[in-house]
Each structure stands twice: as C-alpha cells, then as structure tokens.
XYZ file of C-alpha atoms in Angstrom:
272
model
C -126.144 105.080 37.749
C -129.710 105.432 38.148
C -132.298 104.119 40.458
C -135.960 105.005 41.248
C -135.933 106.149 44.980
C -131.997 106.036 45.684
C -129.221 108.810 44.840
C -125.528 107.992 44.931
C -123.080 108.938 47.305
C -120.035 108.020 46.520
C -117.901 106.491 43.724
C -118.675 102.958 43.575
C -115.759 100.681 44.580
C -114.594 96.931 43.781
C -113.467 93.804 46.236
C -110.560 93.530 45.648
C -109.439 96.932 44.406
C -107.617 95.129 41.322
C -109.775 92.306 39.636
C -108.049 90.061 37.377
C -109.616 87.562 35.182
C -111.204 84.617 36.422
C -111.008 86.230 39.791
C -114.419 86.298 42.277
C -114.775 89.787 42.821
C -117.580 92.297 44.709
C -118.729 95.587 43.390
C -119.971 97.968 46.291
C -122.201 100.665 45.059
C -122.934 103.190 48.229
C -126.308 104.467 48.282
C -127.902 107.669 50.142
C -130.034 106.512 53.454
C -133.453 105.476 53.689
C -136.026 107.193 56.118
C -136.013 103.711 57.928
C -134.793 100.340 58.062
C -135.718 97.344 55.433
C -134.443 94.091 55.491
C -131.867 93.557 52.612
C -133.177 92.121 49.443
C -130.726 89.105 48.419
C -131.093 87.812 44.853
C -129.664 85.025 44.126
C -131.796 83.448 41.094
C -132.561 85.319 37.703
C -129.558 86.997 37.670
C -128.469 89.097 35.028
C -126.602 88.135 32.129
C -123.513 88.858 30.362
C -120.810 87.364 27.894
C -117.673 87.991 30.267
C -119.581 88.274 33.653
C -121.004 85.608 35.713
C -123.358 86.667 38.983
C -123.812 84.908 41.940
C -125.651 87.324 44.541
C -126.777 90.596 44.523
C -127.805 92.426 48.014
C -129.785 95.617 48.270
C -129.314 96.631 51.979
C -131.467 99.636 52.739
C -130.615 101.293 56.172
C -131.793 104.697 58.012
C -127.306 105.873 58.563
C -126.968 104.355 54.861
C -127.399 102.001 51.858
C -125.500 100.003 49.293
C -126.072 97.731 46.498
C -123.579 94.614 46.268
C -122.813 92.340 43.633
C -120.926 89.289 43.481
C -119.208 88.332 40.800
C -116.371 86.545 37.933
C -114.962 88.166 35.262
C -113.744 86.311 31.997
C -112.635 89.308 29.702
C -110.130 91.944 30.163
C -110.879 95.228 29.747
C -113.382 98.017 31.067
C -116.856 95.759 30.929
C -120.216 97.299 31.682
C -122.679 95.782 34.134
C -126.635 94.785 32.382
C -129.329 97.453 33.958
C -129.993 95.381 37.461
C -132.939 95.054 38.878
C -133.918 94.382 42.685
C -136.879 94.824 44.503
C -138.321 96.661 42.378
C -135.281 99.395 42.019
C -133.170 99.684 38.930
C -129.545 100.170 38.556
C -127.265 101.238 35.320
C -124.451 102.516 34.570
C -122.372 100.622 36.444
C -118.585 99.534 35.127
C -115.597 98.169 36.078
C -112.022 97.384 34.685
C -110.533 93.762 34.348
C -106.780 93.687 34.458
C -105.236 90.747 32.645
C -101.736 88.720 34.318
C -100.272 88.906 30.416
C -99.190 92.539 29.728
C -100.825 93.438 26.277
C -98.704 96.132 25.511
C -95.753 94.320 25.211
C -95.020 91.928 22.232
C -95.574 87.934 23.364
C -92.535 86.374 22.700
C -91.208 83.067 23.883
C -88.571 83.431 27.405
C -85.076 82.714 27.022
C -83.520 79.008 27.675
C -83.219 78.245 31.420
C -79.542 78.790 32.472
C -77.616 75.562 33.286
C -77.392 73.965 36.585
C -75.639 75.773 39.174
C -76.217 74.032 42.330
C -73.489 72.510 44.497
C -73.438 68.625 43.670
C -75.164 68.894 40.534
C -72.640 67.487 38.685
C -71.985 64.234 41.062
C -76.057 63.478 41.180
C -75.800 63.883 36.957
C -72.610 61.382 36.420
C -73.590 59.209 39.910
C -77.114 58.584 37.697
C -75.413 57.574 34.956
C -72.970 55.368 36.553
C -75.814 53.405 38.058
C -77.626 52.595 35.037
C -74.377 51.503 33.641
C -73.749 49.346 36.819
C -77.617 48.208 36.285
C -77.053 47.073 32.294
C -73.672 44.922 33.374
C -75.940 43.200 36.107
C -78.354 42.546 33.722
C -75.789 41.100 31.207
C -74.041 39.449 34.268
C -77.267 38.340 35.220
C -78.329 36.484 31.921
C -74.966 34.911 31.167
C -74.016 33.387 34.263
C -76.377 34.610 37.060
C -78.829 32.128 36.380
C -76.671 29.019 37.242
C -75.856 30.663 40.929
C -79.330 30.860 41.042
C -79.606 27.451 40.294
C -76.747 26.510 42.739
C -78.246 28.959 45.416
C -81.805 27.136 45.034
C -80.539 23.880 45.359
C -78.473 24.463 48.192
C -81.689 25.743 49.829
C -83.494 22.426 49.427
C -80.816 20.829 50.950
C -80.629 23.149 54.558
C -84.413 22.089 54.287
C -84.288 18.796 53.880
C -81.761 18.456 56.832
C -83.494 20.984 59.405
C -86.458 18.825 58.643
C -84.874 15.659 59.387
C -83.381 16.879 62.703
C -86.873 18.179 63.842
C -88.124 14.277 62.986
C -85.519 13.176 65.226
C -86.276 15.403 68.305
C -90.044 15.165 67.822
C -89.719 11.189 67.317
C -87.360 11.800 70.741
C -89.907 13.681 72.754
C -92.446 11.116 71.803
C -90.668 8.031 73.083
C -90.093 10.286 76.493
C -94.007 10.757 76.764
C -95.066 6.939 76.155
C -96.092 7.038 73.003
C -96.927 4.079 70.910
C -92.975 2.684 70.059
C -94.470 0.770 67.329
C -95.441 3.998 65.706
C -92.566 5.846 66.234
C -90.737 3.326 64.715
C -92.652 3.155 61.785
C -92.776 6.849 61.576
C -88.526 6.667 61.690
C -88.083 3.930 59.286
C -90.446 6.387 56.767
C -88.350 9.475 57.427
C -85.078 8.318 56.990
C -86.281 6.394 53.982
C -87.879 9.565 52.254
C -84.938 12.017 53.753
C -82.407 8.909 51.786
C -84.694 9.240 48.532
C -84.136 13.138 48.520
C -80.781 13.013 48.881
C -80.013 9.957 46.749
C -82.487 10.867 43.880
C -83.437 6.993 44.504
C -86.675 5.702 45.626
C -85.202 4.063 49.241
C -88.918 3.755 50.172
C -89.164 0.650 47.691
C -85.548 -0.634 48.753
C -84.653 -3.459 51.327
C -82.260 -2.686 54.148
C -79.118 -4.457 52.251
C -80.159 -2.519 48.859
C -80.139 0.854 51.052
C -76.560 -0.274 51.942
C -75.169 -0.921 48.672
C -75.799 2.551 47.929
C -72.489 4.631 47.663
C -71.362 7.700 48.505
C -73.385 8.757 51.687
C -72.065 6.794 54.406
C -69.017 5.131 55.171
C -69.712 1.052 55.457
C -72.990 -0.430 55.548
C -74.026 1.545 58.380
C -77.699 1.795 57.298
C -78.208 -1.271 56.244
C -77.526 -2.550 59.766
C -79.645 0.448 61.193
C -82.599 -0.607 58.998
C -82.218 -4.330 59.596
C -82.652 -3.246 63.089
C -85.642 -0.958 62.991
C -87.737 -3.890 61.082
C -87.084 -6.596 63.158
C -88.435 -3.871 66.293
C -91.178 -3.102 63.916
C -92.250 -6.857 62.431
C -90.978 -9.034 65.333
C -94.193 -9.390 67.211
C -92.497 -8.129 71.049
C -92.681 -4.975 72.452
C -89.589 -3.151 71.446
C -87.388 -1.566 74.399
C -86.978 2.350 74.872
C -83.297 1.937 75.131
C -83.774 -0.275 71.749
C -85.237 3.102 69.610
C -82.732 5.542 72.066
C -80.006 3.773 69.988
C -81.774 4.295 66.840
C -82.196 8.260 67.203
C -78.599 8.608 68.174
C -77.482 6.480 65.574
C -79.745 8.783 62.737
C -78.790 11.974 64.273
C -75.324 10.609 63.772
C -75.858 9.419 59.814
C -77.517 13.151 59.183
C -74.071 14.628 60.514
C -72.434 12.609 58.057
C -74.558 13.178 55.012
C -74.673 16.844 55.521
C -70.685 17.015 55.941
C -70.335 15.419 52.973
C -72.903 17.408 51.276
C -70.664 20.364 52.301
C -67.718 18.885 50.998
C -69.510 18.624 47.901
C-alpha cells in the first residue's frame, strides 16, 4: 500500500471478517496520525471501477491519535481480488486485496444430493389417505350431483317459491288488518284483497284468477273444499261495486275467512 503523506500501521482488516459473494462488505485500512485534525474526505461519486467489485463510499478520516481509509463495498467473484489504485483528496492508495469466500465448496466435486427420505411424521399417513378419500367423496358428489341432484334442486327451488308465496300472503292479510284498524279507505282495502288473493290463486293454480269471475274461481278443483271462494269473492264485489259504505265487521269476516283459505292451501300443498 502506498500513499503520498500516510504510512501504514497495521494490517488492513475487512467488515465482516469473512466476505462472501454478493455480500456488502467494509475494508478498514489503519493509517499513521496526522499532526492535526481534518475533516474526513467522503467520496461517494467517481468511484473506482472493477469487474467483480462495486463501490459505494470511500472515507479518508485524518485525525491527530490516528487515521484510516474506509471503503464500502460488494463483491461478485470468489477468490483473492485486488482493489484499483484509489484516489482521495489528493492521496493515493494501492495495493490493497482481499479474499471472497464462496457458499459452494470448490474443492469438492458438484454432484446432485440424495432423494429426500420418506415421510416420517406422526399422522402422515391419515392426512395422505384422508386427501384421497375426499376427492373420491368429491367425484361421487359430482356424479351424484349430475344424475339426480339437479331434480332436488328443482324440487328444493320450487318448494321455496311456495314458503314465499304464502309468507307473502299472510303479511297482505295483517297489513290489509292493521289498515282497516287505522281508518283507512275500506274501499281500497278491499280492492287491494280481492287483487291479492286473486294473484296469490293464479300462483298457485298456474291459472290467470285475475281474469276469472267469482263462480269460475269456484269451479276450480283441488284447493279448497266446496265453493268456499266463490262465495268469499261474490262477497268482496258486491262491498266493492255496491255503491254503500261497506262495514268493518263486513271486511273483519273477509280477513278471517282468507287467513283461513291460506291454512288450507298450504296444508294441502304439504300434503302434496
């Protein structure tokens, strides 16, 4: 190592002591001590350049008890390398090496590692055949699935429709209910009755009851026993089309009598 004012000291030493490729790494270079103090000289543009080294900062710290050069830097290349001449402030450094130790030992002959030894662990065995069983289990459902799933699904879906079409009715009757008991118009509650139970009818009959008279909703089999709703809707038009004021115990009768028929129909549609 040479430089124009300074003198070494002692060896130079690296950060860590054992620098392995790709590894950021400090070289320390002590220096003898100046006859007063300077501010350090930090370089950390135009750096040097080499094939395996990269630089980021070199100091120059200059100090009356002592001195040392120190430069960062990555190696990329096993082996002893050799440091370019450096150059700060004015002062010149050579000589300066270090050695690059490499994780792959070159002295021994690369060869490929032996197969990994079979599993050992405690319930190995049961997670291995458990897996298996499950994607059996998943195929058969799928198989299950396409051959006769689908018409549960069907069955499932329309019962559905059906527990919603009667919770809807029975909210029409209590909200129809709670009407009549705050004053509401009777003419349009029974108008708004007479369309329910003509739509709910339609759903459940697959028939348009909407478009039907009272004796044609009547004829229709297989819902009620009688001609219970043809009576009920001859009722609820003469209320509606008769001119008079219908009577609240008039449309009571009416909502007990339809909370009665959706009893029925949905027994029935139980039986069914």
């Amino acid at each position: 190592m040479v430089s124009n004012i300074y003198t070494q000291q002692n060896v130079p030493y690296t950060i860590p002591r054992q620098i392995y490729i790709g590894d950021p790494a400090v070289l320390v270079v002590p220096l003898s001590s100046s006859a007063e103090n300077h501010p350090d000289i930090i370089t950390a543009a135009d750096l040097p350049k080499h094939k395996y080294i990269d630089f980021h900062k070199i100091t120059l710290e200059r100090h009356i008890n002592a001195g040392r050069l120190v430069i960062e830097f990555t190696p990329f290349a096993a082996g002893e390398l050799e440091f370019p001449l450096i150059e700060v402030g004015g002062h010149y450094f050579s000589d300066l090496k270090i050695t690059v130790n490499s994780i792959i030992d070159r002295k021994e002959a690369i060869t490929l590692s032996s197969p990994a030894s079979s599993l050992a662990m405690p319930g190995t065995s049961f997670m291995i055949y458990g897996l298996m069983a499950l994607i059996v289990f998943i195929l058969l459902f799928v198989i299950w699935f396409f051959a006769k799933g689908r018409r549960l699904v069907s069955i499932w879906r329309e019962k559905w429709k059906r527990w919603r079409l009667f919770t809807n009715m029975r909210h029409t009757e209590r909200r129809l209910y709670r009407a009549l008991i705050k004053n509401t118009d009777k003419r349009i509650i029974l108008n708004k009755l007479s369309e329910e139970f003509r739509t709910f009818l339609s759903v459940l009959t697959k028939q348009n009851c909407r478009a039907m008279t009272a004796q044609e909703i009547g004829n229709l089999q297989g819902i009620f026993p009688g001609k219970l709703p043809e009576d009920f809707f001859t009722r609820c038009d003469n209320l509606r089309f008769s001119g008079s004021s219908a009577e609240t115990e008039d449309i009571m009768q009416l909502l007990t009598e339809l909370r009665g028929f959706i009893d029925t129909a949905e027994g029935a549609s139980h039986e069914f």
